Short mmCIF file of C-alpha atoms in Angstrom, two decimals:
data_model
loop_
_atom_site.label_atom_id
_atom_site.label_comp_id
_atom_site.label_asym_id
_atom_site.label_seq_id
_atom_site.Cartn_x
_atom_site.Cartn_y
_atom_site.Cartn_z
CA MET A 23 -29.70 75.39 31.61
CA ASN A 24 -29.39 76.15 27.90
CA THR A 25 -26.66 73.66 27.33
CA PRO A 26 -28.75 70.49 27.97
CA LYS A 27 -31.54 71.76 25.69
CA MET A 28 -29.09 72.34 22.88
CA LYS A 29 -27.85 68.74 23.23
CA ARG A 30 -31.37 67.32 23.00
CA LYS A 31 -32.05 69.31 19.83
CA ARG A 32 -28.91 67.98 18.18
CA LYS A 33 -29.96 64.42 18.89
CA LYS A 34 -33.35 64.98 17.32
CA LYS A 35 -31.79 66.68 14.31
CA ASN A 36 -29.78 63.60 13.29
CA PRO A 37 -31.74 60.53 14.37
CA ASN A 38 -30.41 58.54 11.39
CA PRO A 39 -26.60 58.53 11.11
CA ASN A 40 -26.84 57.15 7.58
CA PRO A 41 -29.70 59.00 5.87
CA ASN A 42 -28.87 57.61 2.44
CA PRO A 43 -29.64 53.83 2.52
CA LYS A 44 -27.80 53.22 -0.77
CA ARG A 45 -24.61 54.65 0.59
CA LYS A 46 -22.67 51.87 2.36
CA ARG A 47 -20.56 52.39 5.42
CA LYS A 48 -16.86 51.67 5.21
CA ASN A 49 -15.92 48.13 6.28
CA THR A 50 -13.85 47.63 9.36
CA LYS A 51 -10.63 45.61 9.32
CA THR A 52 -12.49 42.57 10.61
CA ASN A 53 -14.89 42.56 7.66
CA THR A 54 -12.16 42.80 5.04
CA ILE A 55 -10.49 39.52 6.08
CA LYS A 56 -11.58 36.74 3.74
CA HIS A 57 -12.44 33.31 5.05
CA PRO A 58 -9.79 30.66 4.21
CA THR A 59 -12.29 28.74 2.10
CA GLN A 60 -12.59 31.74 -0.23
CA LYS A 61 -8.96 31.37 -1.29
CA LYS A 62 -8.25 29.82 -4.64
CA LYS A 63 -7.38 26.14 -4.38
CA ASP A 64 -4.08 26.54 -6.18
CA SER A 65 -1.93 24.54 -3.76
CA TYR A 66 -1.87 21.46 -1.60
CA ASN A 67 0.50 23.14 0.86
CA ILE A 68 -0.55 22.35 4.41
CA SER A 69 1.47 25.31 5.71
CA LYS A 70 -1.24 27.60 4.25
CA HIS A 71 -3.82 25.78 6.37
CA ILE A 72 -5.77 24.73 3.30
CA LEU A 73 -6.85 21.13 3.79
CA ILE A 74 -7.99 19.83 0.43
CA ASN A 75 -10.34 16.88 0.25
CA PHE A 76 -8.35 14.71 -2.13
CA LYS A 77 -10.11 12.63 -4.76
CA THR A 78 -8.93 9.56 -6.61
CA SER A 79 -8.52 11.57 -9.81
CA ASP A 80 -5.87 13.68 -8.03
CA PHE A 81 -3.61 10.62 -8.12
CA ASN A 82 -3.95 9.90 -11.82
CA PHE A 83 -1.05 10.14 -14.26
CA THR A 84 0.18 8.37 -17.38
CA VAL A 85 3.13 5.99 -17.40
CA PRO A 86 4.62 5.20 -20.85
CA LYS A 87 4.42 1.49 -21.66
CA GLN A 88 8.14 1.27 -22.36
CA LEU A 89 8.80 2.11 -18.69
CA ILE A 90 6.84 -0.91 -17.40
CA PRO A 91 8.94 -4.13 -17.41
CA ASN A 92 6.89 -7.31 -17.96
CA LYS A 93 9.40 -9.67 -16.39
CA PRO A 94 11.62 -9.62 -13.29
CA ARG A 95 15.20 -8.39 -13.29
CA PHE A 96 17.73 -10.42 -11.33
CA ASP A 97 20.71 -8.06 -11.56
CA ASN A 98 20.31 -5.81 -8.50
CA ASP A 99 23.26 -3.62 -9.46
CA LYS A 100 21.22 -2.19 -12.33
CA VAL A 101 18.27 -1.18 -10.13
CA ARG A 102 18.13 2.60 -9.91
CA LEU A 103 17.29 4.42 -6.68
CA MET A 104 15.60 7.82 -6.50
CA VAL A 105 16.18 9.44 -3.10
CA LEU A 106 13.68 12.03 -1.84
CA ASN A 107 14.74 14.19 1.11
CA ARG A 108 11.73 15.81 2.74
CA ASP A 109 13.82 18.21 4.85
CA ASN A 110 15.32 20.16 1.96
CA MET A 111 12.94 18.95 -0.80
CA SER A 112 15.86 17.56 -2.83
CA ILE A 113 15.91 14.62 -5.24
CA ASP A 114 19.02 12.52 -5.75
CA HIS A 115 19.66 9.82 -8.37
CA GLN A 116 21.56 6.73 -7.20
CA TYR A 117 21.61 2.95 -7.56
CA ILE A 118 20.32 0.44 -5.03
CA TYR A 119 23.85 -0.60 -4.03
CA ASN A 120 24.25 2.94 -2.56
CA PHE A 121 21.24 2.42 -0.27
CA ASN A 122 23.49 1.87 2.77
CA ASN A 123 25.01 5.37 2.42
CA TYR A 124 21.84 6.89 3.89
CA PHE A 125 21.88 4.94 7.17
CA PHE A 126 23.97 5.11 10.32
CA PRO A 127 24.54 3.12 13.54
CA GLY A 128 21.35 2.84 15.60
CA ASP A 129 19.01 3.15 12.62
CA THR A 130 16.51 0.32 12.12
CA ILE A 131 15.35 -1.14 8.82
CA VAL A 132 12.07 -3.06 9.04
CA PHE A 133 11.60 -6.00 6.64
CA ASN A 134 8.44 -7.94 5.84
CA ASN A 135 9.52 -11.60 6.01
CA THR A 136 6.36 -12.94 4.37
CA LYS A 137 6.81 -15.83 1.94
CA MET A 138 4.69 -16.55 -1.08
CA TYR A 139 3.23 -20.04 -1.07
CA LYS A 140 2.70 -22.02 -4.25
CA SER A 141 -0.59 -20.35 -5.06
CA ILE A 142 -1.53 -21.81 -8.47
CA LEU A 143 -3.21 -25.22 -8.71
CA TYR A 144 -3.99 -27.03 -11.95
CA GLY A 145 -6.98 -29.37 -12.06
CA LYS A 146 -10.12 -30.42 -13.88
CA LYS A 147 -13.85 -29.88 -13.71
CA GLU A 148 -15.36 -33.16 -12.51
CA LYS A 149 -18.21 -33.73 -15.01
CA THR A 150 -16.70 -32.28 -18.18
CA GLY A 151 -12.99 -32.90 -17.58
CA ASP A 152 -12.19 -29.31 -18.65
CA ASN A 153 -8.79 -28.05 -17.55
CA ILE A 154 -8.86 -25.32 -14.90
CA GLN A 155 -6.46 -23.05 -13.07
CA VAL A 156 -7.07 -22.03 -9.45
CA TYR A 157 -5.18 -19.09 -7.93
CA LEU A 158 -5.34 -19.19 -4.12
CA LEU A 159 -5.88 -15.71 -2.66
CA ARG A 160 -6.48 -16.20 1.05
CA GLU A 161 -7.70 -18.71 3.57
CA VAL A 162 -11.27 -17.91 4.63
CA ASN A 163 -11.93 -20.65 7.20
CA LYS A 164 -9.32 -23.09 8.56
CA LYS A 165 -11.81 -25.62 9.92
CA GLU A 166 -13.86 -25.78 6.72
CA LYS A 167 -10.69 -25.51 4.56
CA SER A 168 -12.35 -22.82 2.48
CA TRP A 169 -10.33 -20.40 0.36
CA GLU A 170 -10.99 -17.31 -1.70
CA VAL A 171 -9.66 -18.03 -5.19
CA LEU A 172 -9.58 -16.82 -8.76
CA VAL A 173 -10.39 -19.41 -11.43
CA GLN A 174 -9.56 -19.71 -15.11
CA PRO A 175 -11.66 -19.95 -17.25
CA ALA A 176 -14.04 -18.13 -14.89
CA ARG A 177 -17.11 -18.28 -17.15
CA LYS A 178 -17.25 -22.08 -16.87
CA ILE A 179 -17.00 -22.30 -13.09
CA ARG A 180 -20.28 -21.82 -11.19
CA ILE A 181 -21.57 -22.38 -7.67
CA GLY A 182 -21.96 -26.09 -6.97
CA ASN A 183 -19.33 -27.23 -9.50
CA ARG A 184 -16.97 -29.94 -8.25
CA LEU A 185 -13.28 -29.62 -9.10
CA PHE A 186 -10.51 -32.15 -8.56
CA PHE A 187 -6.72 -32.08 -8.42
CA LEU A 188 -4.44 -35.11 -8.87
CA ASP A 189 -1.27 -35.82 -6.92
CA GLU A 190 1.69 -37.90 -8.16
CA ASN A 191 -0.18 -41.10 -7.28
CA ASN A 192 -3.29 -40.00 -9.20
CA ASP A 193 -5.17 -39.62 -5.91
CA LYS A 194 -7.89 -37.00 -6.10
CA MET A 195 -8.36 -33.96 -3.90
CA LEU A 196 -11.88 -32.63 -4.38
CA ALA A 197 -13.15 -29.07 -3.95
CA VAL A 198 -16.64 -27.57 -4.30
CA VAL A 199 -17.41 -24.04 -5.51
CA HIS A 200 -19.35 -22.69 -2.54
CA ASP A 201 -19.93 -19.02 -3.43
CA ASN A 202 -18.98 -16.05 -5.63
CA THR A 203 -17.06 -12.99 -4.39
CA ILE A 204 -17.46 -9.30 -5.16
CA SER A 205 -14.05 -9.25 -6.87
CA LYS A 206 -15.14 -11.86 -9.47
CA GLY A 207 -13.54 -14.71 -7.55
CA ARG A 208 -14.94 -17.86 -5.93
CA ILE A 209 -15.06 -19.40 -2.47
CA LEU A 210 -13.73 -22.95 -2.74
CA LYS A 211 -14.20 -25.62 -0.05
CA PHE A 212 -11.71 -28.51 -0.13
CA ASN A 213 -12.89 -31.97 0.93
CA SER A 214 -10.01 -33.07 3.13
CA ASP A 215 -9.70 -34.60 6.60
CA LEU A 216 -6.01 -33.70 6.89
CA PRO A 217 -4.86 -31.42 9.76
CA ASN A 218 -4.42 -27.85 8.58
CA LYS A 219 -0.60 -27.88 8.39
CA GLU A 220 -0.56 -31.13 6.41
CA PHE A 221 -3.33 -29.84 4.17
CA LYS A 222 -1.30 -26.72 3.32
CA ARG A 223 1.75 -28.85 2.56
CA LYS A 224 -0.44 -30.95 0.28
CA ILE A 225 -1.72 -27.85 -1.53
CA ASN A 226 1.82 -26.59 -1.98
CA HIS A 227 2.92 -29.96 -3.34
CA LEU A 228 0.00 -30.11 -5.79
CA GLY A 229 1.05 -26.79 -7.28
CA ASN A 230 4.65 -27.92 -7.69
CA ILE A 231 3.96 -31.20 -9.48
CA GLN A 232 1.29 -30.04 -11.91
CA SER A 233 2.56 -26.69 -13.19
CA ASP A 234 3.84 -28.16 -16.49
CA ILE A 235 0.81 -30.34 -17.35
CA TYR A 236 -1.72 -27.80 -18.58
CA THR A 237 -0.50 -25.61 -21.42
CA ASP A 238 -3.68 -24.72 -23.32
CA PHE A 239 -4.64 -21.58 -21.39
CA GLN A 240 -4.73 -18.35 -23.35
CA ASN A 241 -4.54 -16.17 -20.23
CA SER A 242 -2.76 -18.28 -17.64
CA PHE A 243 -1.92 -16.91 -14.21
CA LEU A 244 1.65 -15.70 -13.79
CA ASP A 245 3.49 -17.98 -11.35
CA LEU A 246 5.71 -15.80 -9.18
CA SER A 247 6.19 -18.24 -6.31
CA LYS A 248 9.93 -18.57 -7.02
CA MET A 249 10.39 -14.82 -6.50
CA GLN A 250 11.16 -14.75 -2.78
CA THR A 251 13.14 -12.25 -0.76
CA ILE A 252 16.37 -13.64 0.69
CA TYR A 253 14.89 -13.26 4.20
CA ALA A 254 11.43 -14.75 3.41
CA LYS A 255 10.34 -17.08 6.21
CA LYS A 256 6.58 -17.03 6.97
CA ALA A 257 4.46 -18.51 4.17
CA GLY A 258 1.11 -16.88 3.49
CA SER A 259 1.31 -14.25 0.72
CA THR A 260 -0.34 -14.50 -2.68
CA SER A 261 2.26 -12.25 -4.31
CA PRO A 262 5.97 -11.57 -3.76
CA HIS A 263 7.12 -8.69 -1.57
CA PHE A 264 8.61 -6.75 -4.46
CA PRO A 265 10.54 -3.96 -2.62
CA GLY A 266 12.37 -6.62 -0.62
CA LEU A 267 13.66 -8.23 -3.82
CA HIS A 268 16.08 -5.29 -4.22
CA PHE A 269 18.19 -6.51 -1.29
CA SER A 270 21.16 -8.79 -1.90
CA LYS A 271 23.22 -10.59 0.73
CA PHE A 272 26.07 -8.20 -0.01
CA LEU A 273 23.92 -5.11 0.63
CA LEU A 274 22.55 -6.55 3.88
CA LYS A 275 26.10 -7.32 5.02
CA LYS A 276 27.22 -3.73 4.34
CA LEU A 277 24.31 -2.41 6.42
CA GLU A 278 25.07 -4.85 9.23
CA LEU A 279 28.73 -3.78 9.37
CA GLN A 280 27.61 -0.16 9.64
CA GLY A 281 25.70 -0.97 12.83
CA VAL A 282 22.22 -0.78 11.30
CA ASN A 283 19.56 -2.88 13.04
CA PHE A 284 17.33 -5.34 11.16
CA SER A 285 13.79 -5.84 12.41
CA TYR A 286 11.46 -8.49 10.93
CA ILE A 287 7.67 -8.41 10.94
CA THR A 288 5.09 -10.30 8.84
CA LEU A 289 2.21 -9.04 6.73
CA HIS A 290 0.74 -11.52 4.26
CA LEU A 291 0.03 -9.77 0.97
CA GLY A 292 -3.22 -10.17 -0.92
CA THR A 293 -3.88 -9.29 -4.54
CA ASN A 294 -5.84 -6.18 -3.52
CA THR A 295 -2.63 -4.45 -2.41
CA TYR A 296 -1.99 -3.28 -5.99
CA GLU A 297 -5.59 -2.81 -7.10
CA LYS A 298 -6.86 0.53 -8.38
CA ILE A 299 -9.32 2.63 -6.37
CA LEU A 300 -12.69 2.50 -8.12
CA VAL A 301 -14.50 5.27 -6.20
CA GLU A 302 -13.79 8.98 -6.56
CA ASP A 303 -14.20 9.70 -2.85
CA LEU A 304 -11.13 8.25 -1.10
CA GLN A 305 -12.98 7.91 2.20
CA LYS A 306 -15.39 5.42 0.63
CA HIS A 307 -12.68 3.00 -0.49
CA LYS A 308 -12.53 -0.20 1.57
CA MET A 309 -9.31 -2.18 1.83
CA LYS A 310 -9.48 -5.95 2.19
CA GLU A 311 -8.09 -7.32 5.42
CA GLU A 312 -4.54 -8.66 5.57
CA TYR A 313 -3.00 -10.57 8.46
CA PHE A 314 0.10 -9.24 10.21
CA ASN A 315 2.32 -10.30 13.09
CA ILE A 316 4.70 -7.93 14.92
CA PRO A 317 6.87 -9.82 17.46
CA ARG A 318 8.14 -8.30 20.70
CA LYS A 319 11.79 -8.34 19.57
CA ALA A 320 10.93 -6.19 16.54
CA CYS A 321 9.16 -3.69 18.80
CA GLN A 322 12.18 -3.37 21.08
CA LEU A 323 14.54 -2.51 18.21
CA ILE A 324 12.11 -0.06 16.59
CA ASN A 325 11.14 1.68 19.83
CA SER A 326 14.82 2.01 20.76
CA SER A 327 15.53 3.81 17.45
CA LEU A 328 12.52 6.07 17.94
CA LYS A 329 13.65 6.98 21.45
CA SER A 330 17.13 7.83 20.13
CA GLN A 331 15.61 9.85 17.24
CA LYS A 332 17.16 7.52 14.69
CA LYS A 333 15.74 6.39 11.36
CA VAL A 334 13.05 3.71 11.22
CA CYS A 335 12.83 2.67 7.56
CA ALA A 336 9.99 0.47 6.36
CA VAL A 337 10.81 -1.68 3.34
CA GLY A 338 7.54 -1.56 1.42
CA THR A 339 4.17 0.08 2.00
CA SER A 340 2.82 -3.19 3.41
CA THR A 341 5.41 -3.02 6.20
CA LEU A 342 4.47 0.58 6.90
CA ARG A 343 0.74 -0.26 7.09
CA ALA A 344 1.39 -3.08 9.56
CA LEU A 345 3.48 -0.83 11.82
CA GLU A 346 0.94 1.98 11.75
CA SER A 347 -1.80 -0.53 12.63
CA SER A 348 -0.22 -1.30 16.00
CA VAL A 349 0.58 2.05 17.64
CA SER A 350 0.28 2.50 21.40
CA THR A 351 -1.22 5.54 23.16
CA TYR A 352 2.39 6.69 23.76
CA ASN A 353 3.16 6.63 20.00
CA THR A 354 5.36 3.55 20.34
CA LEU A 355 5.03 0.18 18.63
CA ASN A 356 3.09 -2.64 20.28
CA PRO A 357 3.56 -6.37 19.60
CA ASN A 358 0.45 -7.61 17.85
CA LYS A 359 -1.17 -10.38 15.81
CA LYS A 360 -4.30 -9.36 13.95
CA TRP A 361 -5.93 -8.42 10.65
CA THR A 362 -5.78 -4.90 9.27
CA ASN A 363 -7.67 -3.04 6.54
CA LYS A 364 -5.94 0.26 7.25
CA PHE A 365 -6.12 2.64 4.30
CA ILE A 366 -3.74 5.60 4.55
CA TYR A 367 -4.23 8.82 2.60
CA PRO A 368 -3.60 12.57 3.21
CA TYR A 369 -3.52 13.95 5.89
CA TYR A 370 -2.64 10.94 7.99
CA LYS A 371 -0.20 11.50 10.86
CA PHE A 372 2.54 8.85 10.96
CA HIS A 373 3.70 7.60 14.35
CA ILE A 374 6.40 4.96 13.78
CA VAL A 375 8.02 5.18 10.35
CA ASN A 376 10.15 8.16 9.30
CA SER A 377 11.59 6.73 6.05
CA ILE A 378 10.48 4.18 3.48
CA LEU A 379 11.84 2.20 0.53
CA THR A 380 9.28 1.41 -2.13
CA ASN A 381 8.80 0.99 -5.89
CA PHE A 382 7.13 3.28 -8.43
CA HIS A 383 3.43 2.44 -8.31
CA PRO A 384 0.46 2.53 -10.71
CA PRO A 385 -1.80 5.60 -10.88
CA LYS A 386 -4.97 5.52 -8.76
CA SER A 387 -3.66 2.59 -6.71
CA THR A 388 -4.00 2.62 -2.91
CA LEU A 389 -0.24 3.07 -2.61
CA ILE A 390 -0.10 6.56 -4.19
CA PRO A 391 -2.33 8.28 -1.56
CA LEU A 392 -0.27 6.56 1.16
CA LEU A 393 2.98 7.94 -0.27
CA ALA A 394 1.38 11.37 -0.77
CA ALA A 395 0.46 11.40 2.92
CA PHE A 396 4.04 10.48 3.83
CA THR A 397 5.91 12.66 1.33
CA GLY A 398 3.56 15.53 0.57
CA TYR A 399 1.36 15.61 -2.51
CA GLU A 400 3.27 18.17 -4.59
CA PHE A 401 6.69 16.71 -3.81
CA LEU A 402 5.56 13.18 -4.71
CA MET A 403 3.94 14.25 -7.98
CA LYS A 404 7.08 16.20 -8.88
CA ALA A 405 9.20 13.10 -8.18
CA TYR A 406 6.96 10.93 -10.38
CA ASP A 407 7.18 13.49 -13.22
CA ILE A 408 10.97 13.43 -12.95
CA ALA A 409 10.97 9.61 -12.82
CA ILE A 410 9.10 9.49 -16.13
CA LYS A 411 11.44 12.04 -17.74
CA GLU A 412 14.52 10.21 -16.44
CA LYS A 413 13.06 6.88 -17.63
CA TYR A 414 12.92 5.06 -14.32
CA LYS A 415 11.25 1.65 -14.51
CA PHE A 416 7.78 1.44 -12.94
CA TYR A 417 5.62 -1.09 -11.07
CA ASN A 418 6.55 -4.42 -9.50
CA PHE A 419 9.64 -5.20 -11.62
CA GLY A 420 10.85 -1.60 -11.70
CA ASP A 421 13.26 0.66 -9.86
CA ALA A 422 13.18 1.85 -6.24
CA MET A 423 12.43 5.06 -4.36
CA LEU A 424 13.81 5.94 -0.92
CA ILE A 425 11.94 8.67 0.97
CA LEU A 426 13.81 10.20 3.91
#
């Protein structure tokens, strides 16, 4: 009987297990584990499960002016090729004529067969007779024959102005400035009853016959319409497909003899492809739409390589964007014809492409986040640092990078 009473007294003696409120109890193992967000953001390594919200300023760097060619190079043998291997994080220095050494039978290389139309027209303002330049960007409405354009000199061209262009017979083609665009361009409506195909041929012809008439422009548009890839077929781009210019007939023949497949798709390039991102938050950037066409034959070759675990190499970021815009629920490629404004940045999961050939791009452009998503941020930034030290040529007329 005494034993239970003794137990009750002990309980009353120590009602508070921690009589000193200032004295803290020892933490358990669970309490000592820090939350992942408390770790220092010293790495962009996904393996540490730290997903950084990238900003545009993360993709900023300085390219020396002497590394930016201002005119095209036509000797492909002198184009350098930096090869990035994501498996062992190695960087190799080659030339473009060694490109075929990295591909084997059953691999598929995907080319963008877009062709740049003659996009610069030379004309006059109807009332004043002032000389003007019109750079065609994209067709807005086929029926109305309205186009988004850039004009030079822009300050003199306002809504309602009538412009005219002369053909070889001095016949006029009239156009009216219908609206302004956010990107400081204009919407131009052409007064023509011609069917759309004939109208486009007429526009192309106007550019060809008038390019040497007007020479008094201080800042004339650069005419790049003669810079076409050797496999260009589908007219519709406002700029050349620069990565494709690295391929010669000889290089394509070497790849063909090795048993490498060629697959052709179309994505018509707009000028916004190379524009800089103006907002700090990447998620708020809006890409302009670009039209692409992926035929069934291209899908068959690409899906066959994917099934066999072979390489699928996109020539150019535009080609990659088109492919990733047409993925099926089974992670295969679907034939498609549509417009895309797909903007790729870390941590996008790629479904079709497992290698890419591209150029060295400007800082803060939409292409750098895409390549960072594909390559890994740290590895890409390291490669760009090395490219600057090794004096690779940058931008559209520069050298090439192959990412495996």
